[in-house]
CSV table of C-alpha atoms in Angstrom, one decimal:
chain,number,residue,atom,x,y,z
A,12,UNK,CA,-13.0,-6.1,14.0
A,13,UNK,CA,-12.3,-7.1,10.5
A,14,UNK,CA,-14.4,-7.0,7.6
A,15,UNK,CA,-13.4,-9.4,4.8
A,16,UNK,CA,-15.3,-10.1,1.1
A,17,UNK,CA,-14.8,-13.3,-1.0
A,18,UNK,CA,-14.5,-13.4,-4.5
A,19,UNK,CA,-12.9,-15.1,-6.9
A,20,UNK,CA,-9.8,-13.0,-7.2
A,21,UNK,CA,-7.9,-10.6,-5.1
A,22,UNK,CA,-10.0,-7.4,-5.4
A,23,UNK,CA,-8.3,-4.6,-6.4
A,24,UNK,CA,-10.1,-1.1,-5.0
A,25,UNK,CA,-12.8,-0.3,-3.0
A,26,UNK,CA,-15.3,0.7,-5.7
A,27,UNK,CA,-14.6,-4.0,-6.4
A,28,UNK,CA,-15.3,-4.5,-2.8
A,29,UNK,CA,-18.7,-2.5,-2.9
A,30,UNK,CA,-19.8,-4.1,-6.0
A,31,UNK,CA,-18.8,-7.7,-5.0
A,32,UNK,CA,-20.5,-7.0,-1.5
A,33,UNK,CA,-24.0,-6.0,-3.7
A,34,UNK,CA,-23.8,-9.5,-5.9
A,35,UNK,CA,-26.2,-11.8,-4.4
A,36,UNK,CA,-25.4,-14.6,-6.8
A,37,UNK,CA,-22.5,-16.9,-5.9
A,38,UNK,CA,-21.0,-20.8,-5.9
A,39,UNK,CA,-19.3,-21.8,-2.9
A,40,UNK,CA,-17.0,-23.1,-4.8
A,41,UNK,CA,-15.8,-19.9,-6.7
A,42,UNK,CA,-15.4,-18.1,-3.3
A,43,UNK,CA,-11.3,-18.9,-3.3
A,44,UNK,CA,-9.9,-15.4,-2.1
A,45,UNK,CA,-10.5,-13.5,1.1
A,46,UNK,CA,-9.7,-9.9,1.2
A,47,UNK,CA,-9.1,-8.4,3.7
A,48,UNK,CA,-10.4,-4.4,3.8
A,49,UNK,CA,-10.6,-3.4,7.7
A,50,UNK,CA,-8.5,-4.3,10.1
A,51,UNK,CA,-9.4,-2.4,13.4
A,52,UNK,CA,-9.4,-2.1,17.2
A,53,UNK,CA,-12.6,-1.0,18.3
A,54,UNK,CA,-11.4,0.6,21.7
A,55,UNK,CA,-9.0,3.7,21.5
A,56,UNK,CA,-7.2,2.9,24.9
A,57,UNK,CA,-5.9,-0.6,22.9
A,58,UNK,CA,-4.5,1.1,20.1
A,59,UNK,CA,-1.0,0.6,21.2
A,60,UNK,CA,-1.3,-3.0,20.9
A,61,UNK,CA,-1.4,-5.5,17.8
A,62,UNK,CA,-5.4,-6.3,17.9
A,63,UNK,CA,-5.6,-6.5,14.2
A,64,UNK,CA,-2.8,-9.1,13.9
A,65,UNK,CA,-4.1,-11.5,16.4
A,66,UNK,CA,-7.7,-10.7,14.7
A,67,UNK,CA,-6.2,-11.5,11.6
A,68,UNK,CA,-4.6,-14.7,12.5
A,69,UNK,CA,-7.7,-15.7,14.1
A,70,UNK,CA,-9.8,-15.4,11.5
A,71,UNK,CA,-7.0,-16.9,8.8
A,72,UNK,CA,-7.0,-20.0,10.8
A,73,UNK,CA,-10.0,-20.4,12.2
A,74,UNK,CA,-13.9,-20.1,10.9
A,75,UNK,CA,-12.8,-18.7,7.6
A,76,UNK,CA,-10.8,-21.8,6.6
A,77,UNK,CA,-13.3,-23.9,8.2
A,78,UNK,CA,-16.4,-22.3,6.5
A,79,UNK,CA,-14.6,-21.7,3.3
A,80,UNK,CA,-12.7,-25.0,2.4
A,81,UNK,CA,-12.2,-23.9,-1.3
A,82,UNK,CA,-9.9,-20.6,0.0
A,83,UNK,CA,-6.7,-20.9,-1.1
A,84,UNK,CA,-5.6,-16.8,-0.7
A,85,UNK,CA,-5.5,-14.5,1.8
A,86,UNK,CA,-5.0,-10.9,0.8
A,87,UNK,CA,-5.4,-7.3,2.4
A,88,UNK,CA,-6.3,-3.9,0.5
A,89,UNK,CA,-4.9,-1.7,2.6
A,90,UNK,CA,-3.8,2.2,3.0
A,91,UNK,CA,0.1,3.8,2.2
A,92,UNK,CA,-0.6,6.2,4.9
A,93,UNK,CA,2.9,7.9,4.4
A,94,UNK,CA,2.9,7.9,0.7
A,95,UNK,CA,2.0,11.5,0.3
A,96,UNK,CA,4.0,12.8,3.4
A,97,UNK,CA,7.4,11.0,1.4
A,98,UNK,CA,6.4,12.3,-2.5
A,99,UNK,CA,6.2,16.1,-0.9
A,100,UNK,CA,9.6,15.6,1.0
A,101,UNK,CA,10.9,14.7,-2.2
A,102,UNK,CA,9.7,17.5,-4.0
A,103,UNK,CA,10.2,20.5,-1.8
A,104,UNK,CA,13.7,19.0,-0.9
A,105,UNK,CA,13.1,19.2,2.5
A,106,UNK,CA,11.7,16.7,5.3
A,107,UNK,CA,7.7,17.4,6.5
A,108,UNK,CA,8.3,15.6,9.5
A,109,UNK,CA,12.3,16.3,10.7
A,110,UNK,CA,12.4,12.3,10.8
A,111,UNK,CA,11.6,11.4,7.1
A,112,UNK,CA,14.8,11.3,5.6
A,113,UNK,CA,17.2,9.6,8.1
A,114,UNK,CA,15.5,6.3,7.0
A,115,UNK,CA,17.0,7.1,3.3
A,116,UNK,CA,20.5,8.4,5.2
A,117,UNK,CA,20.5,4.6,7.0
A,118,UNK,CA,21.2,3.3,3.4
A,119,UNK,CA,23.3,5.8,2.0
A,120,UNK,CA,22.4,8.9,-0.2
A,121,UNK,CA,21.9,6.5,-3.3
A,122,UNK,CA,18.4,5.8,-2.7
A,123,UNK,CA,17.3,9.6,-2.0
A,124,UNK,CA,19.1,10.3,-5.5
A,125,UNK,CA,16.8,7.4,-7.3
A,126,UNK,CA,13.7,8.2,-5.9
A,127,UNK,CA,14.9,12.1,-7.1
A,128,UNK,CA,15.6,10.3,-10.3
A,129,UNK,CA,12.4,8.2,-10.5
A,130,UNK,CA,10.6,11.8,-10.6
A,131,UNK,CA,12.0,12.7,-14.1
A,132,UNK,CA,12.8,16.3,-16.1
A,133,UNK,CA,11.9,19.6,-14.2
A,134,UNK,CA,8.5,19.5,-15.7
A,135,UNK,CA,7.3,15.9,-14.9
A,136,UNK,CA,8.4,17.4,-11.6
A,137,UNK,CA,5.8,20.3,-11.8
A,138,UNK,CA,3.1,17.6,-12.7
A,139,UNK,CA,4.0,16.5,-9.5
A,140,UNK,CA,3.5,19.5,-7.8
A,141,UNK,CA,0.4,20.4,-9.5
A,142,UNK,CA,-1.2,16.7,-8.3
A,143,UNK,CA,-0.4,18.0,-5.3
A,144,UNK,CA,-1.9,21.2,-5.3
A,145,UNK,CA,-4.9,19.6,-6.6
A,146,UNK,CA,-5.3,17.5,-3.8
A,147,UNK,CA,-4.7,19.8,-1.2
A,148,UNK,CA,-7.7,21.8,-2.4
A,149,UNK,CA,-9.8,18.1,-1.6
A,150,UNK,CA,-10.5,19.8,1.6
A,151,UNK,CA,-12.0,22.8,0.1
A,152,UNK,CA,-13.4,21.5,-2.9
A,153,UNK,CA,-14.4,17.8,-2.0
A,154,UNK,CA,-17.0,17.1,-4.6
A,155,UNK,CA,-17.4,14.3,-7.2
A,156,UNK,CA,-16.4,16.7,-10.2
A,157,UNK,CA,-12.9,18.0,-8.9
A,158,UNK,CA,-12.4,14.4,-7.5
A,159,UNK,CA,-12.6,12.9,-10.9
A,160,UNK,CA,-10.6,15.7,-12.2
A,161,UNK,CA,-7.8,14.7,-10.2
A,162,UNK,CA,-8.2,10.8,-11.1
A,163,UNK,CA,-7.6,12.1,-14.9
A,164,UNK,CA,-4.4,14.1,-14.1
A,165,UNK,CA,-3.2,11.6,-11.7
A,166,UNK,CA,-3.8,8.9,-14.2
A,167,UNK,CA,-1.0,10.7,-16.8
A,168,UNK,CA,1.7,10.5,-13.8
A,169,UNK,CA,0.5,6.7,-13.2
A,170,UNK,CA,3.9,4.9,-13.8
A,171,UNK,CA,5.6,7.7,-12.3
A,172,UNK,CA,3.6,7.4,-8.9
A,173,UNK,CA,3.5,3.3,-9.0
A,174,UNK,CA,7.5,3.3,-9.3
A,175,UNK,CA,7.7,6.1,-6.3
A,176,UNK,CA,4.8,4.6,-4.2
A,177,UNK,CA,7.1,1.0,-5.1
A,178,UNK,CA,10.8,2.7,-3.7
A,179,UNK,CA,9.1,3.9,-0.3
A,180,UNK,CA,7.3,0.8,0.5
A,181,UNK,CA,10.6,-1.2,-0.3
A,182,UNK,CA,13.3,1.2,0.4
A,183,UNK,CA,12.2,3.8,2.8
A,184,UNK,CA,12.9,2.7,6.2
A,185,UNK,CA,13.5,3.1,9.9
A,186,UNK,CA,15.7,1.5,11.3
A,187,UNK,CA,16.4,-1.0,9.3
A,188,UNK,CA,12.5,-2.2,8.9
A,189,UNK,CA,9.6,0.0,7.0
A,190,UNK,CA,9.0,3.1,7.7
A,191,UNK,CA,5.2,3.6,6.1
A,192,UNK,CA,3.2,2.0,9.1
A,193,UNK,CA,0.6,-0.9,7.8
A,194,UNK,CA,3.4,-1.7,5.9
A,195,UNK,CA,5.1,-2.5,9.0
A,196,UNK,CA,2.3,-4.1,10.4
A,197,UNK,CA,1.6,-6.8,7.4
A,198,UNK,CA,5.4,-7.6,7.5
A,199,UNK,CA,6.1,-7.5,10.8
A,200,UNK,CA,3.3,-10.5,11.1
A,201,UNK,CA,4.6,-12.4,8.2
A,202,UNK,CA,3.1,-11.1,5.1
A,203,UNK,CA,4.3,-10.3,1.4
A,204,UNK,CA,3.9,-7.3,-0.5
A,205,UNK,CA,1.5,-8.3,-3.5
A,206,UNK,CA,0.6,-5.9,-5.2
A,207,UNK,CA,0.4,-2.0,-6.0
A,208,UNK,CA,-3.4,-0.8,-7.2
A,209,UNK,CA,-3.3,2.5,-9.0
A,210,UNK,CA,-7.0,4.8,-8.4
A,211,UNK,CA,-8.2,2.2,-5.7
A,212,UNK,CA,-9.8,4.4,-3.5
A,213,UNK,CA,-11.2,7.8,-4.5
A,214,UNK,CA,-12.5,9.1,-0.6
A,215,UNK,CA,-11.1,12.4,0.6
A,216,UNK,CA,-8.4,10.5,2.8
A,217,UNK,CA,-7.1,8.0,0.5
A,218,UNK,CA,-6.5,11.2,-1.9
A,219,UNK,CA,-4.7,12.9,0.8
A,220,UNK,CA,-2.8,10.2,2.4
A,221,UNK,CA,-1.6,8.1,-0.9
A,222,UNK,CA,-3.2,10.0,-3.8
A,223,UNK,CA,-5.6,7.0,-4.0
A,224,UNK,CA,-2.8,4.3,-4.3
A,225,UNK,CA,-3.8,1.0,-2.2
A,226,UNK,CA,-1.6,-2.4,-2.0
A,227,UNK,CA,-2.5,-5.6,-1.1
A,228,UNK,CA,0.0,-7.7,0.9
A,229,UNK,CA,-0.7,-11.3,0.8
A,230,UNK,CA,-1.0,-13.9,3.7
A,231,UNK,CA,0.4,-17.5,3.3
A,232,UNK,CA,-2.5,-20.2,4.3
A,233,UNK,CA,0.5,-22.3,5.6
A,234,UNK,CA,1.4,-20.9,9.3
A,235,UNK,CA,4.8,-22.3,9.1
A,236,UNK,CA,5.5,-19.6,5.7
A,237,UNK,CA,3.4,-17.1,8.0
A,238,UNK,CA,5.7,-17.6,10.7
A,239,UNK,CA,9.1,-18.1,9.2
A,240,UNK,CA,8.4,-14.3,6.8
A,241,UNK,CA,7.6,-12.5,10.2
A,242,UNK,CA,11.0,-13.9,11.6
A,243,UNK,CA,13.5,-12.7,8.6
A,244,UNK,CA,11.8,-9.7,9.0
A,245,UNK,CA,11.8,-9.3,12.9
A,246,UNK,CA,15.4,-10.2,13.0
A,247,UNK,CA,16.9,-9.1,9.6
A,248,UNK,CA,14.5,-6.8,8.1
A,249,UNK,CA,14.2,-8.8,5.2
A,250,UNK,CA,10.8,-7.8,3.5
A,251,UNK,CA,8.8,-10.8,1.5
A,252,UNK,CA,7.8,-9.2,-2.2
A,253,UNK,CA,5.7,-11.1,-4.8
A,254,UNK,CA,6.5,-11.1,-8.2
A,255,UNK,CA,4.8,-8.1,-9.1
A,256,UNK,CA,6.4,-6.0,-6.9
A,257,UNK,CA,10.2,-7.8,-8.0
A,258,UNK,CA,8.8,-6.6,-11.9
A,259,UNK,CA,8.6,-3.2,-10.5
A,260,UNK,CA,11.9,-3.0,-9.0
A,261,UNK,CA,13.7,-4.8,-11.9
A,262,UNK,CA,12.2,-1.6,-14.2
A,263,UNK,CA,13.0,0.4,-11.7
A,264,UNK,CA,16.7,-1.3,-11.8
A,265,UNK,CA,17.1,-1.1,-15.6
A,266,UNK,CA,16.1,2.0,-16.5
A,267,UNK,CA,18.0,3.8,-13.2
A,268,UNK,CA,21.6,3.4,-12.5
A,269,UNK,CA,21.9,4.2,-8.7
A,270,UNK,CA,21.7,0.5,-6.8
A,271,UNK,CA,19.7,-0.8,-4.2
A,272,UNK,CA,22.0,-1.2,-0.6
């Protein structure tokens, strides 16, 4: 199933969903971006299979456009799974999972030495580890207090942790396409990488899988643009990136030396 809120705007964590889900008060009119939250097969056995993108499509081009003639965006808010699994590779110099960095090897050793790079001095790097710590303790130590502890230290590493969470998304692959999974997914059926929300979702597993870092990748209302983005990236690999993300990489650009392949 998939479980979608209106709003005006692209809503930008879950704490915006819950509070736009609890407004009673609304125009029709106003109601011009769908975002997309949940995308999910309800039946273990299918989970091999790409339910949520025929779900997704349906919906797109069916009773939401239908019911909602005003909507003129399409957007998910959706998980970095691997964020977390990549940013403790990096730090430890060595892989969590033995596949993690032949992705950065496809590409040549430039990109492992600019995310490196992207993590500063020796004692931005200890930040780092300390974030980590932090979060790994969510488990023992899950309530709101040492939650909201770690959304205060995490929010002094925040350009730190956009430009890293930025260079996997983009540049950390498998062959040839991404190698974080819903990323995958959203490009692989023809979306474009919006947008990068810092603190969007606070729940134990959000802190653990992405250190509460959600993206929203946006869905053309024109099936031809749909259609044509899933191709280049089917056949070349080429990832669609809004302007937000291209502002990220062009800091990322000038203030680093090591190129993109």
């Amino acid at each position: 199933f998939v479980e979608i809120v209106l709003a005006s705007a692209p809503l930008k964590s879950i704490q915006d969903v819950f509070t736009r889900l609890h407004r009673k008060e609304c125009r029709p009119q106003d109601l011009t971006t769908a975002t997309f939250y949940s995308i999910t097969a309800t039946q273990s056995g299918l989970s091999g299979l790409d339910l949520g993108a025929d779900l997704l499509k349906r919906v797109m081009n069916g009773p939401l456009r239908r019911d909602f003639p005003h909507l003129q965006a399409c957007v998910t808010l959706s998980p970095v799974p691997g964020f977390m699994t990549f940013l403790r590779s990096m730090l430890l110099h060595r892989a969590a999972r033995a596949d993690l960095f032949m992705p950065l090897q496809d590409g040549t050793s430039s990109r492992l030495l600019h995310a490196q790079a992207l993590m500063g001095c020796e004692q931005q790097r200890e930040r780092l580890k300390k974030l980590i710590r932090m979060i790994d303790a969510v488990a023992v130590h899950s309530n709101a207090e040492h939650i909201a502890e770690i959304a205060a230290f995490a929010r002094q590493e925040r350009g730190t942790l956009t430009a890293l969470c930025v260079h996997y998304l983009v540049h950390v692959k498998r062959r040839g396409r991404a190698y974080d999974a819903v990323a995958n997914f959203h490009f692989r059926n023809g979306a474009l990488l919006a947008d990068v929300y810092f603190d969007a979702d606070r729940s134990t597993r959000r802190l653990q899988e992405s250190a509460s870092i959600m993206v929203s990748y946006e869905y053309a209302l024109d099936a031809d643009k749909v259609a044509g983005r899933a191709s280049a990236y089917q056949f070349n690999g080429d990832m669609s990136l809004g302007e937000s993300i291209h502002s990220h990489i062009d800091v990322l650009s000038a203030n680093h030396s090591h190129t993109y392949d």
